[in-house]
């Protein structure tokens, strides 16, 4: 999936769990074999970081993590 509709180079991976969690890791390119409908295991590499410097020259490089449970935003540091 893409982060910005006007720039297809920035991607993200979304993982859903049976108990209502949805985790998105933005600014990563999916690893080989990671695609919609494919199960992943804890500890499995899901992607490779995409540098943000071309789009945001002054930004600190990072991966953005967005986690929701039953639609409500969750602090990922509590998991």
PDB file of N, CA and C in Angstrom:
ATOM      1  N   UNK A   1       0.835  -1.163   0.000  1.00  0.00           N
ATOM      2  CA  UNK A   1       0.000   0.000   0.000  1.00  0.00           C
ATOM      3  C   UNK A   1       0.889   1.237   0.000  1.00  0.00           C
ATOM      4  N   UNK A   2       0.362   2.326  -0.507  1.00  0.00           N
ATOM      5  CA  UNK A   2       1.152   3.556  -0.586  1.00  0.00           C
ATOM      6  C   UNK A   2       0.735   4.536   0.499  1.00  0.00           C
ATOM      7  N   UNK A   3       1.704   5.312   0.978  1.00  0.00           N
ATOM      8  CA  UNK A   3       1.458   6.312   2.013  1.00  0.00           C
ATOM      9  C   UNK A   3       0.839   7.559   1.402  1.00  0.00           C
ATOM     10  N   UNK A   4       1.390   8.021   0.271  1.00  0.00           N
ATOM     11  CA  UNK A   4       0.928   9.230  -0.399  1.00  0.00           C
ATOM     12  C   UNK A   4       0.407   8.869  -1.780  1.00  0.00           C
ATOM     13  N   UNK A   5      -0.794   9.301  -2.111  1.00  0.00           N
ATOM     14  CA  UNK A   5      -1.356   8.963  -3.423  1.00  0.00           C
ATOM     15  C   UNK A   5      -0.595   9.620  -4.567  1.00  0.00           C
ATOM     16  N   UNK A   6       0.105  10.721  -4.291  1.00  0.00           N
ATOM     17  CA  UNK A   6       0.858  11.396  -5.349  1.00  0.00           C
ATOM     18  C   UNK A   6       2.324  10.962  -5.426  1.00  0.00           C
ATOM     19  N   UNK A   7       2.716   9.994  -4.597  1.00  0.00           N
ATOM     20  CA  UNK A   7       4.098   9.505  -4.604  1.00  0.00           C
ATOM     21  C   UNK A   7       4.085   8.016  -4.259  1.00  0.00           C
ATOM     22  N   UNK A   8       4.132   7.180  -5.268  1.00  0.00           N
ATOM     23  CA  UNK A   8       4.007   5.739  -5.077  1.00  0.00           C
ATOM     24  C   UNK A   8       5.265   5.078  -4.519  1.00  0.00           C
ATOM     25  N   UNK A   9       6.339   5.850  -4.325  1.00  0.00           N
ATOM     26  CA  UNK A   9       7.582   5.256  -3.824  1.00  0.00           C
ATOM     27  C   UNK A   9       7.538   5.006  -2.317  1.00  0.00           C
ATOM     28  N   UNK A  10       6.653   5.694  -1.592  1.00  0.00           N
ATOM     29  CA  UNK A  10       6.560   5.497  -0.141  1.00  0.00           C
ATOM     30  C   UNK A  10       5.435   4.513   0.160  1.00  0.00           C
ATOM     31  N   UNK A  11       5.797   3.408   0.768  1.00  0.00           N
ATOM     32  CA  UNK A  11       4.867   2.303   0.998  1.00  0.00           C
ATOM     33  C   UNK A  11       4.692   2.040   2.480  1.00  0.00           C
ATOM     34  N   UNK A  12       3.753   1.150   2.787  1.00  0.00           N
ATOM     35  CA  UNK A  12       3.597   0.683   4.166  1.00  0.00           C
ATOM     36  C   UNK A  12       3.067  -0.733   4.171  1.00  0.00           C
ATOM     37  N   UNK A  13       3.204  -1.370   5.322  1.00  0.00           N
ATOM     38  CA  UNK A  13       2.686  -2.721   5.527  1.00  0.00           C
ATOM     39  C   UNK A  13       1.635  -2.640   6.623  1.00  0.00           C
ATOM     40  N   UNK A  14       0.490  -3.252   6.374  1.00  0.00           N
ATOM     41  CA  UNK A  14      -0.576  -3.309   7.383  1.00  0.00           C
ATOM     42  C   UNK A  14      -0.765  -4.755   7.795  1.00  0.00           C
ATOM     43  N   UNK A  15      -0.785  -4.970   9.112  1.00  0.00           N
ATOM     44  CA  UNK A  15      -0.983  -6.308   9.664  1.00  0.00           C
ATOM     45  C   UNK A  15      -2.244  -6.275  10.520  1.00  0.00           C
ATOM     46  N   UNK A  16      -3.132  -7.210  10.280  1.00  0.00           N
ATOM     47  CA  UNK A  16      -4.347  -7.322  11.088  1.00  0.00           C
ATOM     48  C   UNK A  16      -4.303  -8.633  11.859  1.00  0.00           C
ATOM     49  N   UNK A  17      -4.891  -8.612  13.058  1.00  0.00           N
ATOM     50  CA  UNK A  17      -4.924  -9.807  13.891  1.00  0.00           C
ATOM     51  C   UNK A  17      -6.371 -10.218  14.130  1.00  0.00           C
ATOM     52  N   UNK A  18      -6.599 -11.480  14.433  1.00  0.00           N
ATOM     53  CA  UNK A  18      -7.966 -11.945  14.675  1.00  0.00           C
ATOM     54  C   UNK A  18      -8.640 -11.266  15.873  1.00  0.00           C
ATOM     55  N   UNK A  19      -7.835 -10.713  16.813  1.00  0.00           N
ATOM     56  CA  UNK A  19      -8.429 -10.097  18.001  1.00  0.00           C
ATOM     57  C   UNK A  19      -8.615  -8.583  17.871  1.00  0.00           C
ATOM     58  N   UNK A  20      -8.646  -8.073  16.637  1.00  0.00           N
ATOM     59  CA  UNK A  20      -9.032  -6.686  16.408  1.00  0.00           C
ATOM     60  C   UNK A  20      -7.935  -5.655  16.320  1.00  0.00           C
ATOM     61  N   UNK A  21      -6.672  -6.067  16.298  1.00  0.00           N
ATOM     62  CA  UNK A  21      -5.577  -5.115  16.149  1.00  0.00           C
ATOM     63  C   UNK A  21      -5.259  -4.898  14.670  1.00  0.00           C
ATOM     64  N   UNK A  22      -4.933  -3.654  14.342  1.00  0.00           N
ATOM     65  CA  UNK A  22      -4.443  -3.307  13.012  1.00  0.00           C
ATOM     66  C   UNK A  22      -3.190  -2.466  13.218  1.00  0.00           C
ATOM     67  N   UNK A  23      -2.072  -2.942  12.713  1.00  0.00           N
ATOM     68  CA  UNK A  23      -0.798  -2.237  12.838  1.00  0.00           C
ATOM     69  C   UNK A  23      -0.311  -1.846  11.450  1.00  0.00           C
ATOM     70  N   UNK A  24       0.027  -0.561  11.305  1.00  0.00           N
ATOM     71  CA  UNK A  24       0.608  -0.084  10.049  1.00  0.00           C
ATOM     72  C   UNK A  24       2.021   0.401  10.329  1.00  0.00           C
ATOM     73  N   UNK A  25       2.965  -0.070   9.523  1.00  0.00           N
ATOM     74  CA  UNK A  25       4.348   0.372   9.590  1.00  0.00           C
ATOM     75  C   UNK A  25       4.595   1.136   8.295  1.00  0.00           C
ATOM     76  N   UNK A  26       4.665   2.469   8.402  1.00  0.00           N
ATOM     77  CA  UNK A  26       4.819   3.323   7.239  1.00  0.00           C
ATOM     78  C   UNK A  26       6.283   3.564   6.921  1.00  0.00           C
ATOM     79  N   UNK A  27       6.540   3.822   5.661  1.00  0.00           N
ATOM     80  CA  UNK A  27       7.863   4.112   5.118  1.00  0.00           C
ATOM     81  C   UNK A  27       8.737   2.869   5.065  1.00  0.00           C
ATOM     82  N   UNK A  28       8.128   1.727   4.750  1.00  0.00           N
ATOM     83  CA  UNK A  28       8.887   0.504   4.498  1.00  0.00           C
ATOM     84  C   UNK A  28       8.394  -0.135   3.206  1.00  0.00           C
ATOM     85  N   UNK A  29       9.304  -0.776   2.519  1.00  0.00           N
ATOM     86  CA  UNK A  29       8.964  -1.565   1.336  1.00  0.00           C
ATOM     87  C   UNK A  29       8.711  -2.993   1.808  1.00  0.00           C
ATOM     88  N   UNK A  30       7.587  -3.583   1.445  1.00  0.00           N
ATOM     89  CA  UNK A  30       7.298  -4.945   1.900  1.00  0.00           C
ATOM     90  C   UNK A  30       8.404  -5.923   1.512  1.00  0.00           C
ATOM     91  N   UNK A  31       8.717  -6.823   2.429  1.00  0.00           N
ATOM     92  CA  UNK A  31       9.701  -7.870   2.165  1.00  0.00           C
ATOM     93  C   UNK A  31       9.145  -8.828   1.108  1.00  0.00           C
ATOM     94  N   UNK A  32      10.023  -9.561   0.500  1.00  0.00           N
ATOM     95  CA  UNK A  32       9.619 -10.557  -0.489  1.00  0.00           C
ATOM     96  C   UNK A  32       8.592 -11.507   0.122  1.00  0.00           C
ATOM     97  N   UNK A  33       7.481 -11.679  -0.552  1.00  0.00           N
ATOM     98  CA  UNK A  33       6.447 -12.586  -0.090  1.00  0.00           C
ATOM     99  C   UNK A  33       5.419 -11.957   0.837  1.00  0.00           C
ATOM    100  N   UNK A  34       5.679 -10.737   1.307  1.00  0.00           N
ATOM    101  CA  UNK A  34       4.708 -10.052   2.171  1.00  0.00           C
ATOM    102  C   UNK A  34       3.742  -9.295   1.262  1.00  0.00           C
ATOM    103  N   UNK A  35       2.515  -9.778   1.229  1.00  0.00           N
ATOM    104  CA  UNK A  35       1.483  -9.177   0.386  1.00  0.00           C
ATOM    105  C   UNK A  35       0.123  -9.421   1.010  1.00  0.00           C
ATOM    106  N   UNK A  36      -0.884  -8.767   0.484  1.00  0.00           N
ATOM    107  CA  UNK A  36      -2.238  -8.881   1.028  1.00  0.00           C
ATOM    108  C   UNK A  36      -2.658 -10.345   1.127  1.00  0.00           C
ATOM    109  N   UNK A  37      -3.186 -10.706   2.287  1.00  0.00           N
ATOM    110  CA  UNK A  37      -3.701 -12.050   2.501  1.00  0.00           C
ATOM    111  C   UNK A  37      -2.684 -13.080   2.961  1.00  0.00           C
ATOM    112  N   UNK A  38      -1.419 -12.700   3.042  1.00  0.00           N
ATOM    113  CA  UNK A  38      -0.367 -13.627   3.458  1.00  0.00           C
ATOM    114  C   UNK A  38      -0.125 -13.474   4.954  1.00  0.00           C
ATOM    115  N   UNK A  39      -0.056 -14.582   5.672  1.00  0.00           N
ATOM    116  CA  UNK A  39       0.220 -14.549   7.111  1.00  0.00           C
ATOM    117  C   UNK A  39       1.704 -14.338   7.364  1.00  0.00           C
ATOM    118  N   UNK A  40       2.014 -13.600   8.440  1.00  0.00           N
ATOM    119  CA  UNK A  40       3.394 -13.426   8.874  1.00  0.00           C
ATOM    120  C   UNK A  40       3.500 -13.909  10.313  1.00  0.00           C
ATOM    121  N   UNK A  41       4.702 -14.242  10.714  1.00  0.00           N
ATOM    122  CA  UNK A  41       4.962 -14.745  12.059  1.00  0.00           C
ATOM    123  C   UNK A  41       5.675 -13.696  12.900  1.00  0.00           C
ATOM    124  N   UNK A  42       5.483 -13.724  14.201  1.00  0.00           N
ATOM    125  CA  UNK A  42       6.200 -12.825  15.094  1.00  0.00           C
ATOM    126  C   UNK A  42       7.698 -12.988  14.873  1.00  0.00           C
ATOM    127  N   UNK A  43       8.396 -11.877  14.735  1.00  0.00           N
ATOM    128  CA  UNK A  43       9.832 -11.902  14.509  1.00  0.00           C
ATOM    129  C   UNK A  43      10.233 -11.952  13.046  1.00  0.00           C
ATOM    130  N   UNK A  44       9.290 -12.196  12.169  1.00  0.00           N
ATOM    131  CA  UNK A  44       9.580 -12.264  10.724  1.00  0.00           C
ATOM    132  C   UNK A  44       9.822 -10.857  10.186  1.00  0.00           C
ATOM    133  N   UNK A  45      10.811 -10.709   9.312  1.00  0.00           N
ATOM    134  CA  UNK A  45      11.041  -9.427   8.644  1.00  0.00           C
ATOM    135  C   UNK A  45       9.865  -9.147   7.723  1.00  0.00           C
ATOM    136  N   UNK A  46       9.271  -7.961   7.857  1.00  0.00           N
ATOM    137  CA  UNK A  46       8.117  -7.611   7.013  1.00  0.00           C
ATOM    138  C   UNK A  46       8.469  -6.576   5.965  1.00  0.00           C
ATOM    139  N   UNK A  47       9.640  -5.951   6.080  1.00  0.00           N
ATOM    140  CA  UNK A  47       9.990  -4.956   5.082  1.00  0.00           C
ATOM    141  C   UNK A  47      11.332  -4.317   5.340  1.00  0.00           C
ATOM    142  N   UNK A  48      11.677  -3.402   4.437  1.00  0.00           N
ATOM    143  CA  UNK A  48      12.931  -2.663   4.478  1.00  0.00           C
ATOM    144  C   UNK A  48      12.625  -1.177   4.502  1.00  0.00           C
ATOM    145  N   UNK A  49      13.313  -0.456   5.359  1.00  0.00           N
ATOM    146  CA  UNK A  49      13.094   0.975   5.525  1.00  0.00           C
ATOM    147  C   UNK A  49      13.308   1.748   4.226  1.00  0.00           C
ATOM    148  N   UNK A  50      12.418   2.701   3.963  1.00  0.00           N
ATOM    149  CA  UNK A  50      12.555   3.624   2.832  1.00  0.00           C
ATOM    150  C   UNK A  50      12.968   4.981   3.387  1.00  0.00           C
ATOM    151  N   UNK A  51      14.101   5.499   2.981  1.00  0.00           N
ATOM    152  CA  UNK A  51      14.566   6.794   3.469  1.00  0.00           C
ATOM    153  C   UNK A  51      13.600   7.916   3.126  1.00  0.00           C
ATOM    154  N   UNK A  52      13.451   8.868   4.031  1.00  0.00           N
ATOM    155  CA  UNK A  52      12.536   9.991   3.844  1.00  0.00           C
ATOM    156  C   UNK A  52      13.234  11.253   3.342  1.00  0.00           C
ATOM    157  N   UNK A  53      14.553  11.231   3.259  1.00  0.00           N
ATOM    158  CA  UNK A  53      15.317  12.422   2.912  1.00  0.00           C
ATOM    159  C   UNK A  53      14.946  13.075   1.601  1.00  0.00           C
ATOM    160  N   UNK A  54      14.544  12.302   0.609  1.00  0.00           N
ATOM    161  CA  UNK A  54      14.171  12.898  -0.677  1.00  0.00           C
ATOM    162  C   UNK A  54      12.891  13.718  -0.572  1.00  0.00           C
ATOM    163  N   UNK A  55      11.970  13.296   0.249  1.00  0.00           N
ATOM    164  CA  UNK A  55      10.695  14.012   0.389  1.00  0.00           C
ATOM    165  C   UNK A  55      10.773  15.091   1.467  1.00  0.00           C
ATOM    166  N   UNK A  56      11.458  14.805   2.551  1.00  0.00           N
ATOM    167  CA  UNK A  56      11.577  15.723   3.687  1.00  0.00           C
ATOM    168  C   UNK A  56      13.053  15.866   4.051  1.00  0.00           C
ATOM    169  N   UNK A  57      13.795  16.742   3.401  1.00  0.00           N
ATOM    170  CA  UNK A  57      15.245  16.836   3.617  1.00  0.00           C
ATOM    171  C   UNK A  57      15.665  17.097   5.062  1.00  0.00           C
ATOM    172  N   UNK A  58      14.867  17.753   5.859  1.00  0.00           N
ATOM    173  CA  UNK A  58      15.242  18.120   7.227  1.00  0.00           C
ATOM    174  C   UNK A  58      14.740  17.133   8.282  1.00  0.00           C
ATOM    175  N   UNK A  59      14.031  16.087   7.893  1.00  0.00           N
ATOM    176  CA  UNK A  59      13.392  15.195   8.863  1.00  0.00           C
ATOM    177  C   UNK A  59      14.392  14.187   9.437  1.00  0.00           C
ATOM    178  N   UNK A  60      14.160  13.791  10.674  1.00  0.00           N
ATOM    179  CA  UNK A  60      14.916  12.692  11.258  1.00  0.00           C
ATOM    180  C   UNK A  60      14.377  11.399  10.672  1.00  0.00           C
ATOM    181  N   UNK A  61      15.247  10.567  10.149  1.00  0.00           N
ATOM    182  CA  UNK A  61      14.807   9.313   9.529  1.00  0.00           C
ATOM    183  C   UNK A  61      14.097   8.441  10.568  1.00  0.00           C
ATOM    184  N   UNK A  62      12.990   7.834  10.165  1.00  0.00           N
ATOM    185  CA  UNK A  62      12.215   7.013  11.091  1.00  0.00           C
ATOM    186  C   UNK A  62      11.226   6.125  10.338  1.00  0.00           C
ATOM    187  N   UNK A  63      10.693   5.171  11.045  1.00  0.00           N
ATOM    188  CA  UNK A  63       9.562   4.365  10.581  1.00  0.00           C
ATOM    189  C   UNK A  63       8.391   4.757  11.472  1.00  0.00           C
ATOM    190  N   UNK A  64       7.274   5.051  10.865  1.00  0.00           N
ATOM    191  CA  UNK A  64       6.083   5.444  11.621  1.00  0.00           C
ATOM    192  C   UNK A  64       5.253   4.202  11.908  1.00  0.00           C
ATOM    193  N   UNK A  65       4.824   4.032  13.163  1.00  0.00           N
ATOM    194  CA  UNK A  65       4.001   2.889  13.556  1.00  0.00           C
ATOM    195  C   UNK A  65       2.661   3.420  14.048  1.00  0.00           C
ATOM    196  N   UNK A  66       1.600   2.883  13.492  1.00  0.00           N
ATOM    197  CA  UNK A  66       0.235   3.270  13.852  1.00  0.00           C
ATOM    198  C   UNK A  66      -0.495   1.987  14.228  1.00  0.00           C
ATOM    199  N   UNK A  67      -0.937   1.870  15.475  1.00  0.00           N
ATOM    200  CA  UNK A  67      -1.632   0.658  15.923  1.00  0.00           C
ATOM    201  C   UNK A  67      -3.005   1.039  16.464  1.00  0.00           C
ATOM    202  N   UNK A  68      -4.004   0.285  16.026  1.00  0.00           N
ATOM    203  CA  UNK A  68      -5.369   0.484  16.502  1.00  0.00           C
ATOM    204  C   UNK A  68      -5.927  -0.851  16.981  1.00  0.00           C
ATOM    205  N   UNK A  69      -6.792  -0.774  17.979  1.00  0.00           N
ATOM    206  CA  UNK A  69      -7.501  -1.956  18.454  1.00  0.00           C
ATOM    207  C   UNK A  69      -8.981  -1.633  18.410  1.00  0.00           C
ATOM    208  N   UNK A  70      -9.706  -2.411  17.624  1.00  0.00           N
ATOM    209  CA  UNK A  70     -11.137  -2.161  17.406  1.00  0.00           C
ATOM    210  C   UNK A  70     -11.393  -0.712  17.013  1.00  0.00           C
ATOM    211  N   UNK A  71     -10.497  -0.171  16.165  1.00  0.00           N
ATOM    212  CA  UNK A  71     -10.652   1.185  15.645  1.00  0.00           C
ATOM    213  C   UNK A  71     -10.089   2.291  16.502  1.00  0.00           C
ATOM    214  N   UNK A  72      -9.681   1.998  17.730  1.00  0.00           N
ATOM    215  CA  UNK A  72      -9.146   3.012  18.638  1.00  0.00           C
ATOM    216  C   UNK A  72      -7.632   3.010  18.620  1.00  0.00           C
ATOM    217  N   UNK A  73      -7.046   4.190  18.511  1.00  0.00           N
ATOM    218  CA  UNK A  73      -5.595   4.327  18.499  1.00  0.00           C
ATOM    219  C   UNK A  73      -5.011   3.792  19.812  1.00  0.00           C
ATOM    220  N   UNK A  74      -3.904   3.026  19.693  1.00  0.00           N
ATOM    221  CA  UNK A  74      -3.235   2.412  20.835  1.00  0.00           C
ATOM    222  C   UNK A  74      -1.801   2.920  20.892  1.00  0.00           C
ATOM    223  N   UNK A  75      -1.300   3.186  22.090  1.00  0.00           N
ATOM    224  CA  UNK A  75       0.095   3.546  22.272  1.00  0.00           C
ATOM    225  C   UNK A  75       0.934   2.274  22.073  1.00  0.00           C
ATOM    226  N   UNK A  76       1.762   2.200  21.012  1.00  0.00           N
ATOM    227  CA  UNK A  76       2.495   0.955  20.742  1.00  0.00           C
ATOM    228  C   UNK A  76       3.506   0.588  21.817  1.00  0.00           C
ATOM    229  N   UNK A  77       3.936   1.546  22.631  1.00  0.00           N
ATOM    230  CA  UNK A  77       4.913   1.229  23.671  1.00  0.00           C
ATOM    231  C   UNK A  77       4.287   0.432  24.813  1.00  0.00           C
ATOM    232  N   UNK A  78       2.962   0.311  24.851  1.00  0.00           N
ATOM    233  CA  UNK A  78       2.307  -0.455  25.909  1.00  0.00           C
ATOM    234  C   UNK A  78       2.105  -1.911  25.522  1.00  0.00           C
ATOM    235  N   UNK A  79       2.435  -2.256  24.309  1.00  0.00           N
ATOM    236  CA  UNK A  79       2.214  -3.634  23.843  1.00  0.00           C
ATOM    237  C   UNK A  79       3.436  -4.509  24.035  1.00  0.00           C
TER     238      UNK A  79
END
